[in-house]
mmCIF file of C-alpha atoms in Angstrom:
data_model
loop_
_atom_site.group_PDB
_atom_site.id
_atom_site.type_symbol
_atom_site.label_atom_id
_atom_site.label_comp_id
_atom_site.label_asym_id
_atom_site.label_seq_id
_atom_site.Cartn_x
_atom_site.Cartn_y
_atom_site.Cartn_z
ATOM 1 C CA GLY A 1 -15.527 -24.710 -0.685
ATOM 2 C CA GLU A 2 -13.578 -21.597 0.092
ATOM 3 C CA ASN A 3 -10.338 -21.952 2.016
ATOM 4 C CA VAL A 4 -8.322 -19.041 3.379
ATOM 5 C CA GLU A 5 -4.726 -19.432 4.504
ATOM 6 C CA GLN A 6 -2.972 -16.726 6.523
ATOM 7 C CA HIS A 7 0.728 -16.190 7.239
ATOM 8 C CA PRO A 8 2.580 -15.705 9.450
ATOM 9 C CA SER A 9 0.849 -16.981 12.575
ATOM 10 C CA THR A 10 2.970 -14.702 14.768
ATOM 11 C CA LEU A 11 4.843 -11.517 13.891
ATOM 12 C CA SER A 12 7.028 -9.288 16.043
ATOM 13 C CA VAL A 13 8.215 -5.926 14.748
ATOM 14 C CA GLN A 14 10.039 -2.943 16.218
ATOM 15 C CA GLU A 15 7.873 0.064 16.949
ATOM 16 C CA GLY A 16 7.935 2.366 13.949
ATOM 17 C CA ASP A 17 8.679 -0.411 11.464
ATOM 18 C CA SER A 18 6.180 -1.877 8.998
ATOM 19 C CA ALA A 19 4.228 -5.129 9.328
ATOM 20 C CA VAL A 20 2.881 -7.251 6.475
ATOM 21 C CA ILE A 21 0.381 -10.098 6.793
ATOM 22 C CA LYS A 22 -0.500 -12.251 3.806
ATOM 23 C CA CYS A 23 -3.540 -14.348 2.916
ATOM 24 C CA THR A 24 -4.395 -16.634 0.030
ATOM 25 C CA TYR A 25 -7.832 -17.839 -0.984
ATOM 26 C CA SER A 26 -8.979 -20.775 -3.058
ATOM 27 C CA ASP A 27 -12.233 -19.688 -4.738
ATOM 28 C CA SER A 28 -11.592 -17.430 -7.719
ATOM 29 C CA ALA A 29 -15.209 -16.176 -7.462
ATOM 30 C CA SER A 30 -14.498 -14.491 -4.102
ATOM 31 C CA ASN A 31 -15.091 -10.768 -4.322
ATOM 32 C CA TYR A 32 -14.973 -9.358 -0.788
ATOM 33 C CA PHE A 33 -11.903 -9.377 1.470
ATOM 34 C CA PRO A 34 -12.172 -7.799 4.940
ATOM 35 C CA TRP A 35 -9.527 -7.553 7.657
ATOM 36 C CA TYR A 36 -10.414 -7.654 11.346
ATOM 37 C CA LYS A 37 -8.423 -6.729 14.447
ATOM 38 C CA GLN A 38 -9.089 -8.499 17.726
ATOM 39 C CA GLU A 39 -7.637 -7.258 20.981
ATOM 40 C CA LEU A 40 -7.320 -9.647 23.901
ATOM 41 C CA GLY A 41 -10.733 -10.618 25.266
ATOM 42 C CA LYS A 42 -12.575 -8.381 22.812
ATOM 43 C CA ARG A 43 -14.706 -8.888 19.722
ATOM 44 C CA PRO A 44 -13.193 -8.760 16.220
ATOM 45 C CA GLN A 45 -13.570 -5.335 14.605
ATOM 46 C CA LEU A 46 -13.250 -4.392 10.958
ATOM 47 C CA ILE A 47 -10.203 -2.266 10.152
ATOM 48 C CA ILE A 48 -10.266 -2.255 6.356
ATOM 49 C CA ASP A 49 -11.831 -4.162 3.474
ATOM 50 C CA ILE A 50 -11.344 -4.416 -0.277
ATOM 51 C CA ARG A 51 -13.500 -5.623 -3.128
ATOM 52 C CA SER A 52 -12.389 -7.425 -6.235
ATOM 53 C CA ASN A 53 -12.825 -4.440 -8.524
ATOM 54 C CA VAL A 54 -9.828 -2.598 -6.987
ATOM 55 C CA GLY A 55 -6.211 -3.587 -6.430
ATOM 56 C CA GLU A 56 -5.313 -1.427 -3.437
ATOM 57 C CA LYS A 57 -6.993 0.544 -0.686
ATOM 58 C CA LYS A 58 -5.417 2.740 1.950
ATOM 59 C CA ASP A 59 -6.643 4.228 5.212
ATOM 60 C CA GLN A 60 -3.998 6.269 7.061
ATOM 61 C CA ARG A 61 -1.320 3.779 8.239
ATOM 62 C CA ILE A 62 -3.188 0.731 6.974
ATOM 63 C CA ALA A 63 -3.328 -0.530 3.399
ATOM 64 C CA VAL A 64 -4.570 -3.665 1.706
ATOM 65 C CA THR A 65 -3.496 -4.996 -1.684
ATOM 66 C CA LEU A 66 -5.273 -7.600 -3.781
ATOM 67 C CA ASN A 67 -3.841 -9.782 -6.544
ATOM 68 C CA LYS A 68 -6.774 -11.595 -8.142
ATOM 69 C CA THR A 69 -4.610 -13.551 -10.565
ATOM 70 C CA ALA A 70 -2.541 -15.065 -7.777
ATOM 71 C CA LYS A 71 -5.518 -15.159 -5.402
ATOM 72 C CA HIS A 72 -3.784 -13.441 -2.552
ATOM 73 C CA PHE A 73 -4.229 -10.256 -0.554
ATOM 74 C CA SER A 74 -2.083 -8.556 2.042
ATOM 75 C CA LEU A 75 -2.408 -6.153 4.972
ATOM 76 C CA HIS A 76 0.290 -3.520 5.377
ATOM 77 C CA ILE A 77 0.674 -1.491 8.585
ATOM 78 C CA THR A 78 3.244 1.315 8.471
ATOM 79 C CA GLU A 79 4.819 3.225 11.370
ATOM 80 C CA THR A 80 3.617 0.611 13.834
ATOM 81 C CA GLN A 81 2.596 1.694 17.329
ATOM 82 C CA PRO A 82 2.093 -0.254 20.582
ATOM 83 C CA GLU A 83 -1.689 -0.111 20.131
ATOM 84 C CA ASP A 84 -1.322 -2.106 16.921
ATOM 85 C CA SER A 85 -0.524 -5.188 19.030
ATOM 86 C CA ALA A 86 -3.446 -7.585 18.499
ATOM 87 C CA VAL A 87 -4.558 -10.609 16.508
ATOM 88 C CA TYR A 88 -5.426 -9.842 12.886
ATOM 89 C CA PHE A 89 -7.745 -11.962 10.748
ATOM 90 C CA CYS A 90 -8.300 -11.907 7.017
ATOM 91 C CA ALA A 91 -11.470 -13.242 5.427
ATOM 92 C CA ALA A 92 -12.954 -13.919 1.994
ATOM 93 C CA SER A 93 -16.422 -14.368 0.549
ATOM 94 C CA LYS A 94 -18.058 -14.500 -2.840
ATOM 95 C CA GLY A 95 -21.072 -12.444 -2.068
ATOM 96 C CA TYR A 96 -24.672 -12.591 -2.665
ATOM 97 C CA SER A 97 -27.386 -14.748 -1.123
ATOM 98 C CA SER A 98 -26.668 -18.435 -0.554
ATOM 99 C CA ALA A 99 -23.022 -18.095 -1.615
ATOM 100 C CA SER A 100 -22.316 -15.348 0.870
ATOM 101 C CA LYS A 101 -20.618 -17.243 3.690
ATOM 102 C CA ILE A 102 -17.546 -15.465 4.997
ATOM 103 C CA ILE A 103 -14.528 -17.665 5.730
ATOM 104 C CA PHE A 104 -11.682 -16.479 7.971
ATOM 105 C CA GLY A 105 -7.987 -17.177 8.036
ATOM 106 C CA SER A 106 -6.402 -18.607 11.179
ATOM 107 C CA GLY A 107 -5.098 -15.255 12.426
ATOM 108 C CA THR A 108 -1.766 -13.477 12.983
ATOM 109 C CA ARG A 109 -0.663 -12.403 16.429
ATOM 110 C CA LEU A 110 1.188 -9.108 15.947
ATOM 111 C CA SER A 111 3.456 -7.847 18.708
ATOM 112 C CA ILE A 112 5.067 -4.401 18.604
ATOM 113 C CA ARG A 113 8.397 -4.182 20.444
ATOM 114 C CA PRO A 114 9.102 -0.825 22.140
ATOM 115 C CA ASN B 1 -28.667 1.088 19.218
ATOM 116 C CA ALA B 2 -27.408 -2.109 20.863
ATOM 117 C CA GLY B 3 -25.858 -3.746 17.748
ATOM 118 C CA VAL B 4 -25.340 -7.500 18.185
ATOM 119 C CA THR B 5 -26.223 -8.871 21.622
ATOM 120 C CA GLN B 6 -25.146 -12.324 22.768
ATOM 121 C CA THR B 7 -26.315 -14.102 25.906
ATOM 122 C CA PRO B 8 -25.039 -15.578 28.103
ATOM 123 C CA LYS B 9 -21.460 -14.228 28.315
ATOM 124 C CA PHE B 10 -20.226 -17.303 30.195
ATOM 125 C CA GLN B 11 -21.618 -20.806 30.603
ATOM 126 C CA VAL B 12 -20.418 -24.089 32.062
ATOM 127 C CA LEU B 13 -22.155 -27.289 31.014
ATOM 128 C CA LYS B 14 -21.796 -30.943 31.737
ATOM 129 C CA THR B 15 -21.269 -33.419 28.908
ATOM 130 C CA GLY B 16 -24.601 -34.393 27.383
ATOM 131 C CA GLN B 17 -26.489 -31.276 28.468
ATOM 132 C CA SER B 18 -28.239 -29.115 25.922
ATOM 133 C CA MET B 19 -28.405 -25.348 25.717
ATOM 134 C CA THR B 20 -29.133 -22.452 23.417
ATOM 135 C CA LEU B 21 -26.842 -19.507 22.824
ATOM 136 C CA GLN B 22 -28.860 -16.419 22.014
ATOM 137 C CA CYS B 23 -28.013 -13.787 19.417
ATOM 138 C CA ALA B 24 -30.063 -10.739 18.541
ATOM 139 C CA GLN B 25 -29.378 -7.724 16.321
ATOM 140 C CA ASP B 26 -31.344 -4.500 15.973
ATOM 141 C CA MET B 27 -29.842 -3.262 12.697
ATOM 142 C CA ASN B 28 -32.220 -5.096 10.346
ATOM 143 C CA HIS B 29 -29.311 -7.067 8.874
ATOM 144 C CA GLU B 30 -30.137 -9.909 6.518
ATOM 145 C CA TYR B 31 -26.955 -11.897 7.078
ATOM 146 C CA MET B 32 -26.223 -13.523 10.453
ATOM 147 C CA SER B 33 -23.615 -16.100 11.352
ATOM 148 C CA TRP B 34 -22.088 -18.089 14.192
ATOM 149 C CA TYR B 35 -18.357 -18.699 14.608
ATOM 150 C CA ARG B 36 -16.345 -20.592 17.143
ATOM 151 C CA GLN B 37 -12.880 -19.399 18.092
ATOM 152 C CA ASP B 38 -10.269 -21.842 19.346
ATOM 153 C CA PRO B 39 -6.587 -21.065 20.013
ATOM 154 C CA GLY B 40 -4.536 -21.143 16.809
ATOM 155 C CA MET B 41 -7.555 -21.913 14.620
ATOM 156 C CA GLY B 42 -9.064 -18.516 14.058
ATOM 157 C CA LEU B 43 -12.771 -18.053 13.536
ATOM 158 C CA ARG B 44 -14.490 -21.079 12.060
ATOM 159 C CA LEU B 45 -17.961 -20.694 10.582
ATOM 160 C CA ILE B 46 -20.596 -22.979 12.145
ATOM 161 C CA HIS B 47 -23.851 -21.900 10.475
ATOM 162 C CA TYR B 48 -25.098 -18.831 8.677
ATOM 163 C CA SER B 49 -28.326 -17.304 7.436
ATOM 164 C CA VAL B 50 -29.103 -14.860 4.624
ATOM 165 C CA GLY B 51 -32.595 -14.065 5.866
ATOM 166 C CA ALA B 52 -35.573 -15.219 7.911
ATOM 167 C CA GLY B 53 -36.398 -18.846 7.180
ATOM 168 C CA ILE B 54 -33.048 -19.524 5.458
ATOM 169 C CA THR B 55 -30.074 -21.224 7.095
ATOM 170 C CA ASP B 56 -27.036 -23.056 5.764
ATOM 171 C CA GLN B 57 -24.037 -24.939 7.063
ATOM 172 C CA GLY B 58 -20.584 -23.470 7.458
ATOM 173 C CA GLU B 59 -17.236 -25.195 7.972
ATOM 174 C CA VAL B 60 -17.970 -26.975 11.278
ATOM 175 C CA PRO B 61 -21.747 -27.534 11.611
ATOM 176 C CA ASN B 62 -21.788 -30.947 13.325
ATOM 177 C CA GLY B 63 -23.295 -30.898 16.824
ATOM 178 C CA TYR B 64 -25.038 -27.557 16.306
ATOM 179 C CA ASN B 65 -28.485 -26.509 15.080
ATOM 180 C CA VAL B 66 -29.776 -23.069 14.151
ATOM 181 C CA SER B 67 -33.041 -21.471 13.142
ATOM 182 C CA ARG B 68 -33.979 -18.038 11.828
ATOM 183 C CA SER B 69 -37.644 -17.378 12.490
ATOM 184 C CA THR B 70 -37.175 -13.588 12.551
ATOM 185 C CA THR B 71 -34.699 -11.153 11.039
ATOM 186 C CA GLU B 72 -33.511 -10.127 14.509
ATOM 187 C CA ASP B 73 -32.760 -13.470 16.179
ATOM 188 C CA PHE B 74 -30.394 -16.322 15.314
ATOM 189 C CA PRO B 75 -30.070 -18.814 18.203
ATOM 190 C CA LEU B 76 -27.465 -21.580 18.226
ATOM 191 C CA ARG B 77 -28.411 -24.887 19.851
ATOM 192 C CA LEU B 78 -26.134 -27.527 21.261
ATOM 193 C CA LEU B 79 -28.244 -30.679 21.493
ATOM 194 C CA SER B 80 -25.793 -32.827 23.497
ATOM 195 C CA ALA B 81 -22.729 -30.905 24.627
ATOM 196 C CA ALA B 82 -19.292 -32.495 24.250
ATOM 197 C CA PRO B 83 -15.916 -31.347 25.670
ATOM 198 C CA SER B 84 -14.764 -30.649 22.076
ATOM 199 C CA GLN B 85 -17.337 -27.856 21.942
ATOM 200 C CA THR B 86 -15.520 -25.901 24.633
ATOM 201 C CA SER B 87 -14.776 -22.628 22.859
ATOM 202 C CA VAL B 88 -15.610 -18.965 22.534
ATOM 203 C CA TYR B 89 -18.635 -18.439 20.298
ATOM 204 C CA PHE B 90 -19.200 -15.262 18.311
ATOM 205 C CA CYS B 91 -22.354 -14.191 16.533
ATOM 206 C CA ALA B 92 -22.092 -11.645 13.720
ATOM 207 C CA SER B 93 -24.440 -9.803 11.388
ATOM 208 C CA SER B 94 -24.167 -7.687 8.252
ATOM 209 C CA PRO B 95 -26.391 -6.269 5.556
ATOM 210 C CA LEU B 96 -26.478 -7.879 2.122
ATOM 211 C CA SER B 97 -26.393 -5.545 -0.828
ATOM 212 C CA GLY B 98 -25.710 -5.999 -4.485
ATOM 213 C CA MET B 99 -23.381 -8.859 -5.282
ATOM 214 C CA SER B 100 -21.051 -8.512 -2.333
ATOM 215 C CA ASN B 101 -20.947 -8.940 1.418
ATOM 216 C CA GLN B 102 -20.666 -6.006 3.788
ATOM 217 C CA PRO B 103 -18.587 -5.626 6.976
ATOM 218 C CA GLN B 104 -19.750 -7.805 9.823
ATOM 219 C CA HIS B 105 -20.664 -6.567 13.278
ATOM 220 C CA PHE B 106 -19.676 -9.021 16.000
ATOM 221 C CA GLY B 107 -21.217 -9.616 19.401
ATOM 222 C CA ASP B 108 -19.069 -9.752 22.546
ATOM 223 C CA GLY B 109 -18.918 -13.544 22.500
ATOM 224 C CA THR B 110 -20.014 -16.402 24.738
ATOM 225 C CA ARG B 111 -17.323 -18.345 26.576
ATOM 226 C CA LEU B 112 -18.563 -21.927 26.860
ATOM 227 C CA SER B 113 -16.909 -24.693 28.880
ATOM 228 C CA ILE B 114 -18.036 -28.325 28.699
ATOM 229 C CA LEU B 115 -16.926 -30.520 31.578
#
């Protein structure tokens, strides 16, 4: 079955610098790759997602890149701010019907240093 | 529009007790799922469903049962609680369209402690 590995498990960056979180997946049929942000004691919330028919997607300070050949995708946060401190999860799924289960990585705790 | 509603928010059980965690969504989503979240292990999929009458196992299904009699509800049952099931449980739902999943909407979670 699908396996998603996420690195690093913890990341500390200076405010204003960039942060990069990387994930690899095992099932080459996976076609949907969302990223979720979870603040302490809160529910996970989607911040950006990408599908296998594109290589990059950007939304303001957040971008995601996908390399289907290498089976890895990355989250890039530029100009980091204190409110970016949270746990970030990547996930992968291969879509429709009975194959649609969504598997998550183990998470990255991002801390922004003032 | 309430989204995904989980009850209860907190629960303490004794080993061997049974209970049902409730999950309901009002968005007419086909896909619903249950995750458990433990420190350092992320969100692990317990069971999922792609529609009423259809359920399937995730990564860690042992000790849990589910059913999907309606589109709206997806309860998770612990038949005989064990301390290893102490965790935070999240229910999530999303629409299914085309050949790809859609973003999931999560409930607020149920914090479960087994003594």
